[in-house]
Amino acid sequence: AAVLARLASLVSIRPVGEGTTGDDPPARLARAEARLGAGDMQGAAAELSALPPGAIAEAAKPWLDRANARLAADAALDKLQNAVIAALAQAVPGAPQ
């Protein structure tokens, strides 16, 4: 029993994968990791934004700040591209709208 207790103190087990349920930090981290691995930065940021205040949320904050800045930049770029395309379509006679 002492050996098992010692081994348990050396190993930490955390959930992994998108299908992880619950709102506790390990579950949110597992879903964020899975979403980021699938290329869903917005989903990962949403999971980390919902972390309760504490050490884990503070540790995630620098990444979350950078991810939110990237998402805002991507949204601004999309808006700019759409405006340029719309302006070009109006400027060129006979261009498809």
Coordinates of N, CA, C and O in Angstrom, one line a residue:
A1 N 0.8 -1.2 0.0 CA 0.0 0.0 0.0 C 0.9 1.3 0.0 O 0.5 2.2 -0.6
A2 N 2.0 1.2 0.7 CA 2.9 2.4 0.8 C 3.5 2.7 -0.6 O 3.7 3.8 -1.0
V3 N 3.8 1.6 -1.3 CA 4.4 1.7 -2.6 C 3.4 2.4 -3.6 O 3.7 3.3 -4.4
L4 N 2.1 2.0 -3.5 CA 1.1 2.6 -4.4 C 0.9 4.0 -4.0 O 0.7 4.9 -4.9
A5 N 0.9 4.3 -2.7 CA 0.7 5.7 -2.3 C 1.9 6.6 -2.8 O 1.7 7.7 -3.3
R6 N 3.1 6.0 -2.8 CA 4.3 6.8 -3.3 C 4.2 7.0 -4.8 O 4.5 8.1 -5.3
L7 N 3.8 5.9 -5.5 CA 3.6 6.1 -7.0 C 2.5 7.1 -7.3 O 2.7 7.9 -8.2
A8 N 1.4 7.1 -6.6 CA 0.3 8.0 -6.8 C 0.8 9.4 -6.6 O 0.3 10.3 -7.3
S9 N 1.7 9.6 -5.7 CA 2.2 11.0 -5.4 C 3.1 11.5 -6.5 O 3.3 12.7 -6.7
L10 N 3.7 10.6 -7.3 CA 4.6 10.9 -8.3 C 4.0 11.1 -9.7 O 4.5 11.7 -10.6
V11 N 2.8 10.6 -9.9 CA 2.1 10.6 -11.1 C 0.8 11.5 -11.0 O 0.1 11.3 -10.1
S12 N 0.6 12.3 -12.0 CA -0.6 13.1 -12.1 C -1.3 12.6 -13.3 O -0.7 12.5 -14.4
I13 N -2.6 12.5 -13.2 CA -3.4 12.0 -14.4 C -4.4 13.2 -14.7 O -5.0 13.7 -13.8
R14 N -4.4 13.6 -15.9 CA -5.3 14.6 -16.3 C -6.1 14.1 -17.5 O -5.7 13.3 -18.3
P15 N -7.3 14.6 -17.7 CA -8.2 14.2 -18.8 C -7.6 14.8 -20.1 O -6.9 15.8 -20.1
V16 N -7.9 14.1 -21.2 CA -7.5 14.6 -22.5 C -8.7 14.4 -23.5 O -9.5 13.6 -23.3
G17 N -8.7 15.3 -24.5 CA -9.7 15.1 -25.6 C -10.9 16.0 -25.5 O -11.2 16.5 -24.5
E18 N -11.4 16.2 -26.7 CA -12.6 17.0 -26.9 C -13.8 16.5 -26.1 O -14.7 17.3 -25.6
G19 N -13.9 15.2 -25.9 CA -15.1 14.6 -25.3 C -15.1 14.7 -23.8 O -16.0 14.2 -23.1
T20 N -14.1 15.4 -23.2 CA -14.0 15.5 -21.8 C -15.1 16.4 -21.3 O -15.4 17.4 -21.8
T21 N -15.8 15.9 -20.2 CA -16.9 16.6 -19.7 C -16.5 17.3 -18.4 O -15.6 17.0 -17.8
G22 N -17.3 18.3 -18.1 CA -17.1 19.0 -16.8 C -16.7 20.4 -17.0 O -16.2 20.8 -18.1
D23 N -16.8 21.2 -16.0 CA -16.3 22.6 -16.0 C -15.1 22.9 -15.2 O -14.7 24.1 -15.0
D24 N -14.5 21.9 -14.6 CA -13.3 22.1 -13.8 C -12.1 22.4 -14.7 O -12.2 22.1 -15.9
P25 N -11.1 23.0 -14.1 CA -10.0 23.4 -14.9 C -9.3 22.3 -15.8 O -9.1 22.5 -16.9
P26 N -9.1 21.1 -15.2 CA -8.5 20.0 -16.0 C -9.4 19.7 -17.3 O -8.9 19.4 -18.4
A27 N -10.7 19.7 -17.1 CA -11.6 19.4 -18.3 C -11.5 20.5 -19.3 O -11.4 20.2 -20.5
R28 N -11.5 21.7 -18.8 CA -11.4 22.9 -19.8 C -10.1 22.9 -20.5 O -10.0 23.1 -21.7
L29 N -9.0 22.5 -19.8 CA -7.7 22.5 -20.4 C -7.6 21.4 -21.4 O -7.1 21.5 -22.5
A30 N -8.3 20.2 -21.1 CA -8.3 19.1 -22.1 C -9.0 19.5 -23.4 O -8.5 19.2 -24.5
R31 N -10.2 20.1 -23.2 CA -10.9 20.6 -24.4 C -10.2 21.7 -25.2 O -10.2 21.7 -26.4
A32 N -9.6 22.6 -24.5 CA -8.8 23.6 -25.1 C -7.7 23.0 -25.9 O -7.4 23.4 -27.1
E33 N -7.0 22.1 -25.4 CA -5.9 21.4 -26.1 C -6.4 20.7 -27.3 O -5.7 20.8 -28.4
A34 N -7.5 20.0 -27.2 CA -8.0 19.3 -28.3 C -8.5 20.3 -29.4 O -8.2 20.0 -30.6
R35 N -9.1 21.3 -29.0 CA -9.6 22.3 -30.0 C -8.4 23.0 -30.7 O -8.4 23.2 -31.9
L36 N -7.4 23.3 -30.0 CA -6.2 24.0 -30.6 C -5.5 23.0 -31.5 O -5.1 23.4 -32.6
G37 N -5.5 21.7 -31.1 CA -4.9 20.7 -32.0 C -5.7 20.5 -33.3 O -5.1 20.2 -34.3
A38 N -7.0 20.8 -33.3 CA -7.8 20.8 -34.5 C -7.8 22.1 -35.2 O -8.6 22.2 -36.2
G39 N -7.0 23.1 -34.8 CA -7.0 24.3 -35.5 C -8.1 25.3 -35.1 O -8.3 26.3 -35.7
D40 N -8.8 25.1 -34.0 CA -9.9 25.9 -33.5 C -9.4 26.8 -32.4 O -9.6 26.6 -31.2
M41 N -8.6 27.9 -32.8 CA -8.1 28.8 -31.8 C -9.2 29.5 -31.0 O -9.1 29.7 -29.8
Q42 N -10.3 29.8 -31.7 CA -11.4 30.5 -31.0 C -12.0 29.6 -30.0 O -12.3 30.1 -28.9
G43 N -12.2 28.3 -30.3 CA -12.8 27.4 -29.3 C -11.9 27.2 -28.1 O -12.3 27.1 -27.0
A44 N -10.5 27.1 -28.4 CA -9.6 27.0 -27.3 C -9.6 28.2 -26.4 O -9.6 28.1 -25.2
A45 N -9.6 29.4 -27.0 CA -9.7 30.6 -26.2 C -10.9 30.7 -25.4 O -10.9 31.1 -24.2
A46 N -12.1 30.2 -25.9 CA -13.3 30.2 -25.2 C -13.2 29.3 -24.0 O -13.7 29.7 -22.9
E47 N -12.6 28.2 -24.1 CA -12.5 27.3 -23.0 C -11.6 27.9 -21.9 O -11.9 27.9 -20.7
L48 N -10.5 28.5 -22.3 CA -9.6 29.1 -21.3 C -10.2 30.3 -20.7 O -9.9 30.6 -19.5
S49 N -11.0 31.1 -21.4 CA -11.6 32.3 -20.9 C -12.6 31.9 -19.8 O -12.9 32.7 -18.9
A50 N -13.1 30.7 -19.8 CA -14.1 30.2 -18.8 C -13.4 29.6 -17.6 O -14.1 29.2 -16.7
L51 N -12.1 29.6 -17.5 CA -11.4 29.0 -16.3 C -11.8 29.9 -15.1 O -11.8 31.1 -15.2
P52 N -12.0 29.3 -14.0 CA -12.3 30.1 -12.8 C -11.0 30.8 -12.3 O -9.9 30.4 -12.6
P53 N -11.1 31.9 -11.6 CA -10.0 32.6 -11.1 C -9.1 31.7 -10.3 O -9.5 30.9 -9.6
G54 N -7.8 31.9 -10.5 CA -6.8 31.1 -9.7 C -5.5 30.9 -10.5 O -5.3 31.6 -11.5
A55 N -4.7 30.0 -10.0 CA -3.4 29.8 -10.5 C -3.4 29.4 -12.0 O -2.6 29.8 -12.8
I56 N -4.3 28.5 -12.3 CA -4.4 27.9 -13.7 C -4.8 29.0 -14.6 O -4.2 29.2 -15.7
A57 N -5.8 29.8 -14.3 CA -6.2 30.9 -15.1 C -5.1 31.9 -15.3 O -4.9 32.5 -16.4
E58 N -4.4 32.2 -14.3 CA -3.2 33.2 -14.3 C -2.1 32.6 -15.2 O -1.5 33.4 -16.0
A59 N -1.9 31.3 -15.2 CA -0.9 30.7 -16.0 C -1.3 30.7 -17.5 O -0.5 30.9 -18.4
A60 N -2.6 30.6 -17.8 CA -3.1 30.6 -19.1 C -3.3 32.0 -19.7 O -3.4 32.2 -20.9
K61 N -3.2 33.0 -18.8 CA -3.5 34.4 -19.3 C -2.6 34.9 -20.4 O -3.1 35.5 -21.3
P62 N -1.3 34.8 -20.3 CA -0.5 35.3 -21.4 C -0.8 34.7 -22.8 O -0.9 35.4 -23.7
W63 N -1.0 33.4 -22.8 CA -1.4 32.7 -24.0 C -2.8 33.2 -24.5 O -2.9 33.5 -25.7
L64 N -3.7 33.3 -23.6 CA -5.0 33.8 -23.9 C -5.0 35.2 -24.4 O -5.7 35.5 -25.4
D65 N -4.2 36.1 -23.8 CA -4.1 37.4 -24.3 C -3.6 37.5 -25.8 O -4.1 38.2 -26.6
R66 N -2.6 36.7 -26.1 CA -2.0 36.6 -27.4 C -3.0 36.0 -28.4 O -3.2 36.4 -29.5
A67 N -3.8 35.0 -28.0 CA -4.7 34.3 -28.8 C -5.9 35.3 -29.1 O -6.3 35.4 -30.3
N68 N -6.4 36.0 -28.1 CA -7.4 37.0 -28.4 C -7.0 38.1 -29.3 O -7.7 38.6 -30.2
A69 N -5.7 38.6 -29.2 CA -5.2 39.6 -30.1 C -5.1 39.0 -31.5 O -5.4 39.7 -32.5
R70 N -4.7 37.8 -31.7 CA -4.6 37.1 -33.0 C -6.0 37.0 -33.6 O -6.2 37.3 -34.8
L71 N -7.0 36.6 -32.8 CA -8.4 36.5 -33.3 C -8.9 37.8 -33.7 O -9.6 37.9 -34.7
A72 N -8.6 38.9 -32.9 CA -9.1 40.2 -33.3 C -8.4 40.7 -34.6 O -9.0 41.3 -35.5
A73 N -7.1 40.4 -34.8 CA -6.4 40.8 -36.0 C -7.0 40.0 -37.2 O -7.1 40.6 -38.3
D74 N -7.2 38.7 -37.0 CA -7.8 37.9 -38.1 C -9.2 38.5 -38.5 O -9.5 38.6 -39.7
A75 N -10.0 38.9 -37.5 CA -11.3 39.4 -37.8 C -11.2 40.8 -38.5 O -11.9 41.0 -39.5
A76 N -10.2 41.6 -38.1 CA -10.0 42.9 -38.8 C -9.5 42.7 -40.2 O -10.0 43.4 -41.1
L77 N -8.7 41.7 -40.4 CA -8.2 41.4 -41.8 C -9.3 40.9 -42.7 O -9.4 41.3 -43.8
D78 N -10.2 40.1 -42.2 CA -11.3 39.6 -42.9 C -12.2 40.8 -43.3 O -12.7 40.8 -44.5
K79 N -12.5 41.7 -42.4 CA -13.3 42.8 -42.7 C -12.7 43.7 -43.7 O -13.3 44.2 -44.7
L80 N -11.4 43.9 -43.6 CA -10.6 44.7 -44.6 C -10.7 44.1 -46.0 O -10.9 44.8 -47.0
Q81 N -10.4 42.8 -46.1 CA -10.5 42.1 -47.3 C -11.9 42.2 -48.0 O -12.0 42.4 -49.2
N82 N -12.9 42.0 -47.2 CA -14.3 42.1 -47.7 C -14.5 43.5 -48.2 O -15.2 43.7 -49.3
A83 N -14.0 44.6 -47.5 CA -14.2 46.0 -47.9 C -13.5 46.2 -49.2 O -14.0 46.9 -50.1
V84 N -12.3 45.7 -49.4 CA -11.5 45.9 -50.6 C -12.2 45.2 -51.8 O -12.3 45.8 -52.9
I85 N -12.6 44.0 -51.6 CA -13.3 43.3 -52.6 C -14.6 44.0 -53.1 O -14.8 44.2 -54.3
A86 N -15.3 44.5 -52.1 CA -16.6 45.2 -52.4 C -16.2 46.5 -53.2 O -16.9 46.9 -54.2
A87 N -15.2 47.2 -52.8 CA -14.8 48.5 -53.4 C -14.3 48.2 -54.9 O -14.7 48.9 -55.8
L88 N -13.5 47.1 -55.0 CA -13.1 46.8 -56.4 C -14.2 46.4 -57.3 O -14.3 46.7 -58.5
A89 N -15.2 45.7 -56.7 CA -16.3 45.2 -57.5 C -17.1 46.4 -58.0 O -17.7 46.4 -59.1
Q90 N -17.2 47.5 -57.2 CA -18.0 48.7 -57.6 C -17.2 49.5 -58.6 O -17.7 50.2 -59.4
A91 N -15.9 49.5 -58.5 CA -15.0 50.3 -59.3 C -14.8 49.7 -60.7 O -14.5 50.5 -61.6
V92 N -15.0 48.4 -60.9 CA -14.7 47.8 -62.2 C -16.1 47.6 -62.8 O -16.9 46.8 -62.3
P93 N -16.4 48.3 -63.9 CA -17.6 48.0 -64.6 C -17.8 46.6 -65.1 O -16.8 46.0 -65.6
G94 N -18.9 46.0 -64.9 CA -19.2 44.7 -65.3 C -18.6 43.6 -64.5 O -18.8 42.4 -64.8
A95 N -18.0 44.0 -63.3 CA -17.4 43.0 -62.4 C -18.6 42.3 -61.7 O -19.6 42.9 -61.4
P96 N -18.4 41.0 -61.4 CA -19.5 40.3 -60.6 C -19.6 40.9 -59.2 O -18.6 41.3 -58.6
Q97 N -20.8 41.0 -58.7 CA -21.0 41.6 -57.4 C -21.0 40.6 -56.3 O -21.6 39.6 -56.3

